[in-house]
XYZ file of C-alpha atoms in Angstrom:
159
model
C -0.008 0.071 -0.004
C 1.270 3.439 -0.900
C -0.213 5.788 1.682
C -2.670 7.369 -0.641
C -6.452 6.429 -1.809
C -8.322 8.440 -4.360
C -11.970 7.930 -4.595
C -13.681 9.209 -7.607
C -16.610 9.457 -9.635
C -19.970 9.560 -7.843
C -23.618 9.603 -8.720
C -25.607 12.883 -8.180
C -26.892 11.667 -4.990
C -23.367 10.994 -3.638
C -22.193 14.476 -4.883
C -25.076 16.298 -3.397
C -24.379 14.601 -0.066
C -20.525 15.473 -0.372
C -21.638 19.017 -1.122
C -23.953 19.213 1.876
C -21.382 18.113 4.275
C -18.807 20.494 2.881
C -21.275 23.278 2.864
C -22.138 22.667 6.694
C -18.798 22.692 7.817
C -17.541 25.612 5.689
C -20.608 27.757 6.985
C -19.183 27.257 10.516
C -15.558 27.951 9.275
C -16.660 31.315 7.498
C -19.024 32.326 10.380
C -16.861 31.206 13.479
C -13.467 29.531 12.913
C -11.845 31.802 10.150
C -10.495 35.222 11.485
C -11.120 38.597 9.855
C -7.884 38.620 8.278
C -8.266 35.238 6.649
C -11.656 36.213 5.345
C -10.494 39.451 4.110
C -7.449 37.581 2.182
C -10.246 35.259 0.690
C -12.105 38.337 -0.678
C -10.266 38.664 -3.981
C -11.080 35.276 -4.810
C -14.835 35.672 -4.268
C -15.210 32.399 -2.347
C -17.971 31.622 0.164
C -19.137 28.529 1.980
C -21.254 27.706 -1.088
C -19.774 25.044 -3.167
C -22.003 24.503 -6.313
C -18.911 23.309 -8.267
C -19.052 20.017 -6.279
C -22.493 18.986 -7.862
C -21.730 20.929 -11.138
C -18.756 18.813 -11.982
C -18.931 15.749 -13.886
C -16.679 13.758 -11.380
C -15.361 14.672 -8.043
C -12.005 13.173 -6.713
C -11.441 12.844 -2.919
C -7.653 11.964 -2.073
C -7.257 10.663 1.233
C -3.820 10.146 2.950
C -3.197 6.878 4.667
C -0.530 6.859 7.410
C -0.397 3.196 7.838
C -2.008 -0.118 6.875
C -2.394 -3.507 8.555
C -1.644 -6.686 6.810
C -3.483 -9.899 6.709
C -1.909 -11.045 9.807
C -2.743 -7.774 11.419
C 0.638 -6.468 11.534
C 0.743 -2.594 11.127
C 3.035 -1.043 8.490
C 3.626 2.565 8.601
C 3.696 4.661 5.343
C 6.650 6.843 5.829
C 6.694 10.337 3.942
C 3.006 9.742 3.038
C 2.160 13.339 3.423
C 4.875 14.195 0.658
C 3.672 11.324 -1.722
C 0.041 12.541 -1.546
C 1.126 16.181 -2.285
C 3.344 15.042 -5.109
C 0.849 12.517 -6.642
C -2.087 15.221 -6.535
C 0.509 17.729 -8.340
C 1.067 15.206 -11.044
C -2.749 14.547 -11.206
C -3.273 18.387 -11.635
C -0.862 18.679 -14.408
C -2.327 15.540 -16.191
C -5.879 17.030 -15.827
C -4.708 20.259 -17.299
C -2.921 18.537 -20.152
C -6.076 17.250 -21.270
C -8.056 20.444 -20.965
C -9.806 19.578 -17.814
C -9.887 21.839 -14.608
C -10.583 21.667 -11.073
C -10.602 23.672 -7.860
C -7.894 22.510 -5.475
C -10.104 22.189 -2.334
C -8.994 21.203 1.114
C -12.337 21.593 3.206
C -11.518 22.009 6.859
C -13.292 19.721 9.378
C -15.387 17.626 7.030
C -12.980 14.862 6.500
C -14.364 12.515 9.061
C -17.927 12.927 7.849
C -16.908 12.361 4.227
C -14.882 9.402 5.233
C -17.960 7.937 6.922
C -20.136 8.798 3.906
C -17.810 6.906 1.640
C -17.151 4.051 3.993
C -13.446 4.654 4.272
C -11.512 3.479 7.243
C -10.942 5.719 10.267
C -7.378 6.137 9.932
C -7.608 7.636 6.470
C -7.523 11.560 6.359
C -8.998 13.748 3.611
C -6.350 15.532 1.717
C -7.995 17.164 -1.153
C -11.334 17.479 -2.692
C -11.183 17.886 -6.475
C -14.101 18.557 -8.646
C -13.163 17.742 -12.155
C -14.559 18.684 -15.584
C -14.467 21.136 -18.528
C -14.372 24.854 -17.769
C -17.808 26.597 -18.128
C -18.260 29.369 -20.733
C -18.936 31.521 -17.735
C -15.921 30.551 -15.653
C -13.927 33.393 -14.410
C -10.524 33.587 -12.680
C -9.904 36.144 -10.160
C -7.029 38.650 -11.218
C -4.432 37.737 -8.698
C -0.873 39.067 -9.125
C 1.751 36.434 -8.904
C 4.659 36.819 -6.647
C 8.063 37.476 -8.179
C 10.352 34.570 -8.612
C 12.763 36.063 -6.084
C 10.016 36.197 -3.469
C 9.333 32.445 -3.494
C 12.923 31.174 -4.700
C 16.472 31.488 -3.251
C 19.221 30.818 -5.801
C 22.421 29.368 -4.187
C 25.710 29.908 -5.867
């Protein structure tokens, strides 16, 4: 086992249940958990607790990180570096989706992982890492005009 599991697909009923769980927790996040600065920083992206894209997308991928597994004899085996493996795998997936003209919103909904795990029948030790609705861009899709950081702000060149 690799330390990662990706659930994908879902019928309309399951996507609706996923959306309801995410929106319920996100509403609490926006109204109680997120501070004023956090909410202010999100304003340019025009994001809210409403996540219509979950049910609008033809497919949804939920990526779970798996810190360990138990073999047939009940012996526990740790997955070392599973956090890095999941992030690298999702990065490669995002590039592959983009390469074939598909888009996604990289989402890491706070505090709804356990409820989503139960909805999908995943084991208790798996943790939600990413929720990725996948499809082709809508003709009405817009992208916030965010200024990218200069390379020197994010990269140090050692000589």
